[in-house]
Coordinates of C-alpha atoms in Angstrom, one line a residue:
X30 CA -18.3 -16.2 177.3
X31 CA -16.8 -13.0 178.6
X32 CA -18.4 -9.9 177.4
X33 CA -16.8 -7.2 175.6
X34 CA -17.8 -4.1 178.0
X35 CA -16.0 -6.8 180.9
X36 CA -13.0 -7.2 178.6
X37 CA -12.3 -4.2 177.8
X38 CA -12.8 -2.6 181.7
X39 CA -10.3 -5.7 182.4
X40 CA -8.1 -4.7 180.4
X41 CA -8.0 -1.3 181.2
X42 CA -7.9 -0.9 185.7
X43 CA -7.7 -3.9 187.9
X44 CA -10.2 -2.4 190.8
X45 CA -12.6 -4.0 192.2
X46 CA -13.0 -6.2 189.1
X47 CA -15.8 -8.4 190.6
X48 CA -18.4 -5.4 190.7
X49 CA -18.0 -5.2 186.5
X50 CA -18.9 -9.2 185.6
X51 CA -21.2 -9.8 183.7
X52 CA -21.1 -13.7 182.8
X53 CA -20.9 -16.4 185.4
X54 CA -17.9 -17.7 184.0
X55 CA -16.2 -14.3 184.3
X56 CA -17.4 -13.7 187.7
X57 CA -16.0 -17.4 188.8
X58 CA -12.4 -15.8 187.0
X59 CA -12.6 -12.9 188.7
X60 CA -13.1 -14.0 192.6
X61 CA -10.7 -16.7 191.9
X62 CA -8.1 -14.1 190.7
X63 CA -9.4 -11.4 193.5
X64 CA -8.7 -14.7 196.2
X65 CA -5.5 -14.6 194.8
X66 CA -4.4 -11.5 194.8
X67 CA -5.5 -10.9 198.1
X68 CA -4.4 -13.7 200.2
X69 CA -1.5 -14.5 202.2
X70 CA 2.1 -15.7 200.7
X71 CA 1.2 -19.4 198.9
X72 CA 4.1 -22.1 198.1
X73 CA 7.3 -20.7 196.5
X74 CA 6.6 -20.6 192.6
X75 CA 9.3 -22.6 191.1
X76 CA 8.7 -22.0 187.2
X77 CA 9.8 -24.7 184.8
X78 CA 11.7 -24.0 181.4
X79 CA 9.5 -21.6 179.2
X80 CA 9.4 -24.4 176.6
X81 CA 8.9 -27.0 179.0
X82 CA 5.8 -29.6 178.2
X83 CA 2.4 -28.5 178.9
X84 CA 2.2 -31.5 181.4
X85 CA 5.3 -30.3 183.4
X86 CA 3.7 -26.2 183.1
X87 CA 0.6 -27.5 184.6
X88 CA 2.3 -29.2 187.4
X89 CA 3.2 -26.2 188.8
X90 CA -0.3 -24.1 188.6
X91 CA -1.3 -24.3 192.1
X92 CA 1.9 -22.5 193.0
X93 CA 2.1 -20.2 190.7
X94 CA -1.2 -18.7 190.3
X95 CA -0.5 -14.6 191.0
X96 CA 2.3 -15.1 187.6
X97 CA 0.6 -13.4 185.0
X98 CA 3.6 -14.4 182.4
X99 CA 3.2 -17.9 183.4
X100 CA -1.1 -17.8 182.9
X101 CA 0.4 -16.3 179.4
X102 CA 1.9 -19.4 178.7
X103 CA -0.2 -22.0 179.8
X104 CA -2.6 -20.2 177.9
X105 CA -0.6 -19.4 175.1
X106 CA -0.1 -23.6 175.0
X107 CA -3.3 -24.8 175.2
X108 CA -4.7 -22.4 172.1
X109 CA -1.9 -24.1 170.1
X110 CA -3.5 -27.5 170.9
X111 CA -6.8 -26.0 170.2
X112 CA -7.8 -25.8 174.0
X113 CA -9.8 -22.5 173.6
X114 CA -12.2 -22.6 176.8
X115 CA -9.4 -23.9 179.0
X116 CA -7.3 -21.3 177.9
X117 CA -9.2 -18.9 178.3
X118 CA -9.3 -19.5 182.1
X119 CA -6.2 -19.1 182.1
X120 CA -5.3 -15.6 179.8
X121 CA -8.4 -13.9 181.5
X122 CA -6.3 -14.4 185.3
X123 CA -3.3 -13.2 183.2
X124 CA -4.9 -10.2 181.7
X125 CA -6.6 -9.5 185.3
X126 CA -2.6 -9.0 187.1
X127 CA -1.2 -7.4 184.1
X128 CA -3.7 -5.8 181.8
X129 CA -1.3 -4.5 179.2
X130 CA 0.8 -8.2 178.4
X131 CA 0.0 -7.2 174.3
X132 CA 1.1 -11.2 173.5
X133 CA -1.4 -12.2 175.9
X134 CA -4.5 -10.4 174.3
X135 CA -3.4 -11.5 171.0
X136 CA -3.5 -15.2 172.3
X137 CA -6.7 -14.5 174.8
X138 CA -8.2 -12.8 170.9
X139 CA -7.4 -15.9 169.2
X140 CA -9.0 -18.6 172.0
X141 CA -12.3 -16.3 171.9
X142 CA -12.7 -16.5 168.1
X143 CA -11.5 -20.6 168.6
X144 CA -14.8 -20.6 171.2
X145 CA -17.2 -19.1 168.5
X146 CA -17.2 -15.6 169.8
X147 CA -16.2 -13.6 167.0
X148 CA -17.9 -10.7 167.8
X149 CA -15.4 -9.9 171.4
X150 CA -12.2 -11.2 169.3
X151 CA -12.9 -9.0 166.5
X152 CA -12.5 -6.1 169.0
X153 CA -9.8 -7.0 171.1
X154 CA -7.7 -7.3 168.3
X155 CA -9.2 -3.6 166.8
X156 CA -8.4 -2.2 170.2
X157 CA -4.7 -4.1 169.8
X158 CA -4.2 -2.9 166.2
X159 CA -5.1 0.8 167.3
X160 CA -1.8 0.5 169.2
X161 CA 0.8 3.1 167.2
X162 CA 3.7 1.2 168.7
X163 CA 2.8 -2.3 167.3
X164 CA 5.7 -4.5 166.4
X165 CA 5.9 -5.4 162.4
X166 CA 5.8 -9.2 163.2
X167 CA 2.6 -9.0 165.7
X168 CA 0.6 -6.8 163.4
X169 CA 0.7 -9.4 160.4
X170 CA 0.2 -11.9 163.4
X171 CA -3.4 -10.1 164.0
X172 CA -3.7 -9.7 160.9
X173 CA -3.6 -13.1 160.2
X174 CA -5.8 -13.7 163.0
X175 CA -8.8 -11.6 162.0
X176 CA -8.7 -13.1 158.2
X177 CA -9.9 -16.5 159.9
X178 CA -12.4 -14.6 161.8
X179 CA -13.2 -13.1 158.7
X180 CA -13.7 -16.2 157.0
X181 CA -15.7 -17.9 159.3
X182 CA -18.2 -15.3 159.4
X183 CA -18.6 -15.2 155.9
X184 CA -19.0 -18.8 155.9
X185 CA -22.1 -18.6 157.3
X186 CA -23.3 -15.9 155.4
X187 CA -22.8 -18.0 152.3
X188 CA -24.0 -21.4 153.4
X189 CA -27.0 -19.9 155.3
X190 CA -28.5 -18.6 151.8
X191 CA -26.9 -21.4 149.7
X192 CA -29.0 -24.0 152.5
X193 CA -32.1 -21.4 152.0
X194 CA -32.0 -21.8 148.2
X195 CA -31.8 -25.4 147.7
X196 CA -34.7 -25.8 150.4
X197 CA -36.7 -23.2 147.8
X198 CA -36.1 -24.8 144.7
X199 CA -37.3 -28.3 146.3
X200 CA -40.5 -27.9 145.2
X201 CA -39.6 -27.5 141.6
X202 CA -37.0 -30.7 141.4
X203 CA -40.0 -33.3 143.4
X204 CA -42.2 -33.3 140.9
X205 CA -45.9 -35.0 141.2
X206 CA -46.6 -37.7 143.1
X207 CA -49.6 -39.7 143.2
X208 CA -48.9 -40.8 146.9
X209 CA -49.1 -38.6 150.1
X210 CA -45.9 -39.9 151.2
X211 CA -42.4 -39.5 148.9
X212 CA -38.9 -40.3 150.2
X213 CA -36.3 -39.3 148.7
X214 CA -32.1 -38.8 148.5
X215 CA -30.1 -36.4 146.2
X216 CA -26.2 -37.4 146.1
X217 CA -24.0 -34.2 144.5
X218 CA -20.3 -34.7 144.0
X219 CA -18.7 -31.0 142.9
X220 CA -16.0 -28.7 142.6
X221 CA -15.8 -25.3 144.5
X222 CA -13.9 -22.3 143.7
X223 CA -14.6 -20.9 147.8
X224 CA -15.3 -23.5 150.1
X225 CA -15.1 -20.9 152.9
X226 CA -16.4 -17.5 151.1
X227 CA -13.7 -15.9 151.6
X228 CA -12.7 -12.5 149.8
X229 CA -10.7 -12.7 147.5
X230 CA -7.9 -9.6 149.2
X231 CA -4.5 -9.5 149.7
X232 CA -4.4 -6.6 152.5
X233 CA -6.6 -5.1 154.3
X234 CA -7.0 -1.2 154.8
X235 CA -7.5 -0.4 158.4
X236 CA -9.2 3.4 159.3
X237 CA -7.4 4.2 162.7
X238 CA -7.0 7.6 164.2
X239 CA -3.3 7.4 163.2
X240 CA -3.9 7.1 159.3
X241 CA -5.2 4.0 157.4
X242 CA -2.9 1.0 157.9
X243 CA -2.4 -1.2 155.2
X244 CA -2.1 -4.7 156.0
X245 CA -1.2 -7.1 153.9
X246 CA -2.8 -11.1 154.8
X247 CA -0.9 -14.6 154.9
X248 CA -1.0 -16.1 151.8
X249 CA -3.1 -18.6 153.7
X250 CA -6.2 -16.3 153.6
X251 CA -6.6 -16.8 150.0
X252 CA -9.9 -18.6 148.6
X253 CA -9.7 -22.4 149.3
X254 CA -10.7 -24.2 146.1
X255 CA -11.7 -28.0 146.1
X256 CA -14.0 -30.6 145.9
X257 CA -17.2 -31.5 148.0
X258 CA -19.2 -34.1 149.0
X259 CA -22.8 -33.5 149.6
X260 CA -25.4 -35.8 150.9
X261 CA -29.6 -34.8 151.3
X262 CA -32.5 -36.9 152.6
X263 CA -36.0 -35.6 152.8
X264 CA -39.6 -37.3 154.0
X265 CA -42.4 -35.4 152.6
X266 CA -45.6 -36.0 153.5
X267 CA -49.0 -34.7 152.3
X268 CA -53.0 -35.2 153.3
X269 CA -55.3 -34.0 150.7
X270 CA -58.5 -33.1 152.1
X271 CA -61.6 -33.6 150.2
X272 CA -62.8 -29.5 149.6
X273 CA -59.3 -29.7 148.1
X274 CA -56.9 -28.3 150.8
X275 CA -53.9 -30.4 151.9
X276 CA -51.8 -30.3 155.1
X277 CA -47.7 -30.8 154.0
X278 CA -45.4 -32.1 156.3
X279 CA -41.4 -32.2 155.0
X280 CA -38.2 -33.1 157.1
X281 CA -34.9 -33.5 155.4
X282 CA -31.5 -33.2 156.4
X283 CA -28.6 -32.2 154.9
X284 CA -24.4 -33.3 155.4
X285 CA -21.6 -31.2 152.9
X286 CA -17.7 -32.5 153.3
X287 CA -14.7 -31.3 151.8
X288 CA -11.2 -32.7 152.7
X289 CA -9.5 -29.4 151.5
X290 CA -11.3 -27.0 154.0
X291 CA -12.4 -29.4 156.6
X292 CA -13.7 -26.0 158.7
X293 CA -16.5 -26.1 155.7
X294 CA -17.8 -29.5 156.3
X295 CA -21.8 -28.8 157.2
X296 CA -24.8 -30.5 159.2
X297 CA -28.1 -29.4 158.7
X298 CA -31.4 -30.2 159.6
X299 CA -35.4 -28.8 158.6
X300 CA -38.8 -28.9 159.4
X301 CA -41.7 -27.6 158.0
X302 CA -45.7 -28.0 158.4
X303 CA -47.8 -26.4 156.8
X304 CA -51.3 -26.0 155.4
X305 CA -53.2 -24.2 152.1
X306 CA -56.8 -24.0 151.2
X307 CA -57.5 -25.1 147.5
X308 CA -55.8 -23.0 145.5
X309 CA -58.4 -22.8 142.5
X310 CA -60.4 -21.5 145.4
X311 CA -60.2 -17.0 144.9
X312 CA -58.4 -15.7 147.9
X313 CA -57.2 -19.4 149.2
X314 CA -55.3 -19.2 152.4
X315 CA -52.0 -20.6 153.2
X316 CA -50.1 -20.7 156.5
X317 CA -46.8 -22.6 156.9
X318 CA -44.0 -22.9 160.2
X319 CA -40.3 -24.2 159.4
X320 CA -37.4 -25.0 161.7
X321 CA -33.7 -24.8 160.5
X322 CA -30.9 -25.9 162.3
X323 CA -26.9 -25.8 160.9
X324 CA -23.7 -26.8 162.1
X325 CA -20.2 -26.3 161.0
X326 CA -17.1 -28.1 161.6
X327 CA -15.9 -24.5 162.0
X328 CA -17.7 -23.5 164.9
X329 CA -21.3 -22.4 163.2
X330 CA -24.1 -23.0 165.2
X331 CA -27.5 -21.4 163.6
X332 CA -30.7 -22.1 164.6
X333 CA -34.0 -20.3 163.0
X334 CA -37.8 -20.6 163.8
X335 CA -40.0 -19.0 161.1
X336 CA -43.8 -18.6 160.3
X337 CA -45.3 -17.4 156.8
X338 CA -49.0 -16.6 156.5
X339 CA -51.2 -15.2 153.1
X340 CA -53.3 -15.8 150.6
X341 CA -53.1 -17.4 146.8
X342 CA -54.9 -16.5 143.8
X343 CA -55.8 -18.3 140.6
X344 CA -55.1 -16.7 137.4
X345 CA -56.7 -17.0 134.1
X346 CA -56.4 -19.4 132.0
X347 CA -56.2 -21.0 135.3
X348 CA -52.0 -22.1 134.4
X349 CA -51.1 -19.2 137.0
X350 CA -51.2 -18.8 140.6
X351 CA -50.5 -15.7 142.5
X352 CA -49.7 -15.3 146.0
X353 CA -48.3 -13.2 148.3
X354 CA -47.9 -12.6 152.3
X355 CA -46.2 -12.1 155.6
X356 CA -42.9 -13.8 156.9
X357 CA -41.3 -13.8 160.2
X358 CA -38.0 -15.7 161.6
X359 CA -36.3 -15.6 164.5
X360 CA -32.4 -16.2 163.4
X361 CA -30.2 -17.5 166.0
X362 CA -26.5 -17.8 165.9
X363 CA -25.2 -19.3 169.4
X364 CA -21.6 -19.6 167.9
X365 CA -21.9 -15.3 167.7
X366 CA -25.1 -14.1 169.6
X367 CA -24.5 -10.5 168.5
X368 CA -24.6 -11.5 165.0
X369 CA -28.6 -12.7 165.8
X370 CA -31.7 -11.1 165.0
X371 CA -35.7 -10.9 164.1
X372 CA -36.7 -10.7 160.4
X373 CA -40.2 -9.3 159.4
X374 CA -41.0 -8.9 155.4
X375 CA -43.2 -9.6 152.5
X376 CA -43.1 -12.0 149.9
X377 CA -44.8 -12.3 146.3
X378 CA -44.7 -15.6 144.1
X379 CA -45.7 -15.7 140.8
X380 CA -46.2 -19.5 139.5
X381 CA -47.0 -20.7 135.7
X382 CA -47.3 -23.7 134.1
X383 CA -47.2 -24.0 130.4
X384 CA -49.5 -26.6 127.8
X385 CA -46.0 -27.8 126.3
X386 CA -44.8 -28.6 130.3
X387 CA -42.8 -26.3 131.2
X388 CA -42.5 -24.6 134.6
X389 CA -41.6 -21.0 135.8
X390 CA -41.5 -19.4 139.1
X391 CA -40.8 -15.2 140.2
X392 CA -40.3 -15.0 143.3
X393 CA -40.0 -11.2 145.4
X394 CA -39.1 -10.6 149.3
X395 CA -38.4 -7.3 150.9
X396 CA -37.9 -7.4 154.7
X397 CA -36.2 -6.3 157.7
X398 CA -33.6 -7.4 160.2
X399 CA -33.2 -6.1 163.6
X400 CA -30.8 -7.4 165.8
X401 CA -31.3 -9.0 169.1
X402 CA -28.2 -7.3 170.3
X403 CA -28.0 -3.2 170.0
X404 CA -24.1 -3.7 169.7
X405 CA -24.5 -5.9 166.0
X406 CA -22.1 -4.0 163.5
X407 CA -24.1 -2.3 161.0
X408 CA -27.3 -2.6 163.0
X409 CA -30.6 -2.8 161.5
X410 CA -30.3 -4.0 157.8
X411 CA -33.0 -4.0 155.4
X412 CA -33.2 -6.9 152.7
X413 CA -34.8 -7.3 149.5
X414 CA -34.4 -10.0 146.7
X415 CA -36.0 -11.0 143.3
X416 CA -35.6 -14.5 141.7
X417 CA -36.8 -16.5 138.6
X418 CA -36.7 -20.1 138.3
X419 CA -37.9 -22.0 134.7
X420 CA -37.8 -25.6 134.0
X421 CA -37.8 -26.3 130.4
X422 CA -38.4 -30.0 128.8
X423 CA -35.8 -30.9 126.4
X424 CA -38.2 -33.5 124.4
X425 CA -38.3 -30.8 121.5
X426 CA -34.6 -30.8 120.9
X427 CA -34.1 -34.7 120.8
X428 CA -32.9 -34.9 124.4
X429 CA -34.9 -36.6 127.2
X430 CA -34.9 -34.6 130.3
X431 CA -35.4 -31.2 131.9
X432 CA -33.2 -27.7 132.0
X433 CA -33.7 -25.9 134.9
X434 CA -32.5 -21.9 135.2
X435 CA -32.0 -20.3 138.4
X436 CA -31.2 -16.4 139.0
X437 CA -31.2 -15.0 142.0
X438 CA -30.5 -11.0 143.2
X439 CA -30.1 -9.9 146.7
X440 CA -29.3 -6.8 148.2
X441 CA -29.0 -5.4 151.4
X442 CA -28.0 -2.7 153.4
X443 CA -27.0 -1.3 157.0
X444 CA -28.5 1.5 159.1
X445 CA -25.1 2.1 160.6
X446 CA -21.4 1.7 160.3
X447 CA -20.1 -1.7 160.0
X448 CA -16.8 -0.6 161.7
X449 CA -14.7 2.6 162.7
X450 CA -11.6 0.6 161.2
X451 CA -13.4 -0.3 157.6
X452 CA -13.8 2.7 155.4
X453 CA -14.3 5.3 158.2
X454 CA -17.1 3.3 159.8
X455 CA -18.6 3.5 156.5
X456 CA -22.3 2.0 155.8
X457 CA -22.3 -1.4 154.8
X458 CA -23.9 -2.4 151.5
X459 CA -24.1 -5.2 149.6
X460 CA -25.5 -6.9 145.9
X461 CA -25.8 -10.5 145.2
X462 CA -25.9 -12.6 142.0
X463 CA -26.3 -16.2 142.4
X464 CA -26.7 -18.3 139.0
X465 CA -27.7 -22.3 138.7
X466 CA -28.2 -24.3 135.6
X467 CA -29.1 -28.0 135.4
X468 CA -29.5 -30.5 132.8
X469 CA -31.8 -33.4 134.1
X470 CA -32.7 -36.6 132.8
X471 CA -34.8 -39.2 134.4
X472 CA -33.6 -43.0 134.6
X473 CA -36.2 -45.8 135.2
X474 CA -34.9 -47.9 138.1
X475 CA -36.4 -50.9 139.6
X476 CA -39.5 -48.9 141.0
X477 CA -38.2 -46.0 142.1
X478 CA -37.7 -42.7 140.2
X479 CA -34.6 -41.6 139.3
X480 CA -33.2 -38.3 138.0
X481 CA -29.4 -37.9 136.8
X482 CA -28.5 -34.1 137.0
X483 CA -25.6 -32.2 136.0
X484 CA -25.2 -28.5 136.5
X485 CA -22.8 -26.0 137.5
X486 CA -23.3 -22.5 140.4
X487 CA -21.9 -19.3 139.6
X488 CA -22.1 -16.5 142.8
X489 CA -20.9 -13.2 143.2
X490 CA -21.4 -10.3 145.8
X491 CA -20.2 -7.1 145.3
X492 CA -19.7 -4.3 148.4
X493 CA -18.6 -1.0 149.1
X494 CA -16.7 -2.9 151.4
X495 CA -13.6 -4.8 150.4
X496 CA -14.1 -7.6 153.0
X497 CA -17.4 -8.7 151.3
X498 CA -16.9 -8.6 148.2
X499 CA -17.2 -12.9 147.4
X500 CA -17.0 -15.2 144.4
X501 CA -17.5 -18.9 144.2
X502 CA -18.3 -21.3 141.4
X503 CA -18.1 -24.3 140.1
X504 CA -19.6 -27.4 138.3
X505 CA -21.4 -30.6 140.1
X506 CA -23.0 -33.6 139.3
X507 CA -25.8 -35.5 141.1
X508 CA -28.0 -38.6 141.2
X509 CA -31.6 -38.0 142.8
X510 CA -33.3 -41.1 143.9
X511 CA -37.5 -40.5 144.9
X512 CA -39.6 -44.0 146.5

């Protein structure tokens, strides 16, 4: 994928433009276009109709390859068809004869956030906004344009800690099994108010060095409501050693559908090993390494690699264990590179189990995220959360079966402006509450263990930042089946 610095010197002087690539596919683009430009008179360029078919355009494109309003359109054509990398090809030749074609780096804008990278479209259509001459009709086009850039990103802001969440309250919902080896498949059938995440704005104030622009979004930008399909499958395995430590061994993976935002529909995929010393032992030691990988119909493609290391501590009466220690992750997003980073913290867990059965968890992290790329908006970020999950047995109240609670508060902040164009390049900051409850009921079947589960997910993130401030909820019901 082209790189912003090559864009943007693109864009702005056509010489010598092979000494700036950076990418091998821009290089290729550039000597092909520099062959071009240089050589000898080719075959007479007979254009067809503007409107012509795409077949009948590309019949043409040997003859007509120095015609940078004819690139436009072939480009142009091919992003309406969904096209992106081949049209890219083609806008990046067009942009290279005439740099300042505005329709063509709104379409070349719109084929790099198609190709997943959000980051260089994000800019190119900043540096085309910052234009004080912009046509009406092709501002709320880029407007437009960036809400889906918007969207996507917050997409994977939400489903990353919505994915991070289930895979922590696992542990709670499995319950104790006398074998080392439980299989088992959770079906959820819900309704939500955000499939995408997306905030919930109907304009969008822009800081330029004109004065703040105003503009107003598509009504197409709104929060997509609907319902969802989700489908989970996990193999956990454990090997209890005889001093009483156990190695753990779980592998699930995850598949989310919704007909009425297709662009949410999600893939996902763990793996964790680990291994703990007893943990009625003083000062037992516990070491674990996970694997994470998610995919989006959108575009998403996140991978992570993490390690966590500490120690535990019984607690008298002996219902409580303590623990606490160091985690590290390597977060990578190949659909946005400049969006990836390293994350380094501490974490603190606080587990008790009551005589009458019920569970409870507190769970603290505080850590920090540098990015792998010095050009990520809002740069270094620092992260903290606190959390509290309870499981309550119903028995008491005449009901059979289980409540569960789950709170969750995260909060995070920048060390550096998101954006000259948000709020004056303002300091990103953000606060996150993120509410479950569950009513479950077990069901004997055949020989397998069943648990019937109906609950409903309440989420809300506040900003100083307009663009990310988020709500979602929604109710959901579920069948869990364990062998």
């Amino acid at each position: 994928m082209t790189s912003t610095s090559t864009l943007t010197s693109t864009l702005k002087s056509t010489q010598n433009p092979s000494q700036r690539c950076t990418h091998k596919r821009t290089c290729g683009t550039v000597a092909f276009a520099a062959f071009f430009i240089a050589a000898g008179a080719q075959a007479a360029c007979v254009l067809p109709a503007f409107n012509a078919p795409l077949s009948d355009q590309l019949a043409v494109l040997p003859d007509c390859q120095r015609n940078a309003n004819y690139l436009a359109n072939i480009g142009r054509l091919l992003t309406a068809q969904g096209q992106y990398t081949d049209a890219l090809e083609h806008l990046e030749r067009a942009l290279m004869l005439e740099p300042n074609l505005p329709n063509a780096q709104l379409d070349y804008a719109i084929a790099l956030a198609g190709a997943g990278d959000l980051l260089s479209a994000s800019q190119l259509i900043e540096g085309i906004l910052s234009q004080p001459d912009l046509p009406a009709d092709l501002r709320q086009t880029l407007a437009n344009a960036r809400q889906r850039i918007i969207s996507q990103q917050n997409q994977l802001d939400q489903q990353t800690q919505l994915d991070q969440l289930n895979q922590q309250n696992h542990s709670l919902l499995a319950g104790n099994s006398p074998y080392g080896l439980v299989i088992s498949t959770n079906l959820r059938y819900g309704h939500d108010s955000n499939l995408l995440g997306t905030p919930n704005i109907s304009s969008l104030a822009l800081t330029t060095p004109g004065g703040i622009i105003d503009l107003p979004l598509a009504d197409g930008s709104a929060p997509r409501s609907g319902a969802y399909a989700r489908a989970d499958v996990k193999l956990e395995y454990t090997h209890r050693q005889p001093d009483g430590g156990q190695w753990e061994l779980a592998l699930g993976a995850l598949k989310r559908t919704s007909p009425n935002a297709p662009d949410a529909n999600t893939q996902q995929t763990e793996l964790t090993v680990g291994y703990s010393q007893n943990p009625r032992t003083p000062w037992a030691a516990y070491a674990n390494t996970s694997w994470v990988n998610i995919n989006t119909t959108g575009g998403t493609r996140y991978t992570s690699q993490g390690m966590a290391a500490g120690l535990q501590l019984p607690l008298a009466p002996g219902a409580c264990t303590a623990k606490a220690g160091l985690d590290w992750q390597n977060r990578a997003i190949a659909s946005n590179p400049v969006l990836s980073g390293y994350y380094a913290g501490l974490n603190a867990v606080l587990a008790c189990t009551a005589e009458w059965g019920g569970q409870w968890q507190i769970i603290g992290k505080l850590g920090h995220d540098r990015p792998k790329d010095a050009n990520r908006p809002g740069g270094n970020q620092t992260l903290a959360s606190l959390r509290g999950v309870g499981l309550w047995p119903t028995a008491g109240l005449g009901l059979t079966g289980t409540v569960l609670v789950d709170v969750e508060y995260n909060t995070t902040r920048d060390t550096s402006g998101y954006s000259p164009l948000l709020d004056n390049d303002a300091v990103r900051q953000t606060r996150r509450v993120s509410t479950r409850l569950e009513y479950q009921r077990p069901l004997a079947l055949i020989n397998q263990r069943t648990l019937l589960t109906l609950g409903a997910e309440w989420s809300g993130q506040d900003a100083n930042l307009a663009l990310f401030r988020v709500r979602s909820w929604g109710p959901y019901a579920a069948v869990r089946l364990a062998w």
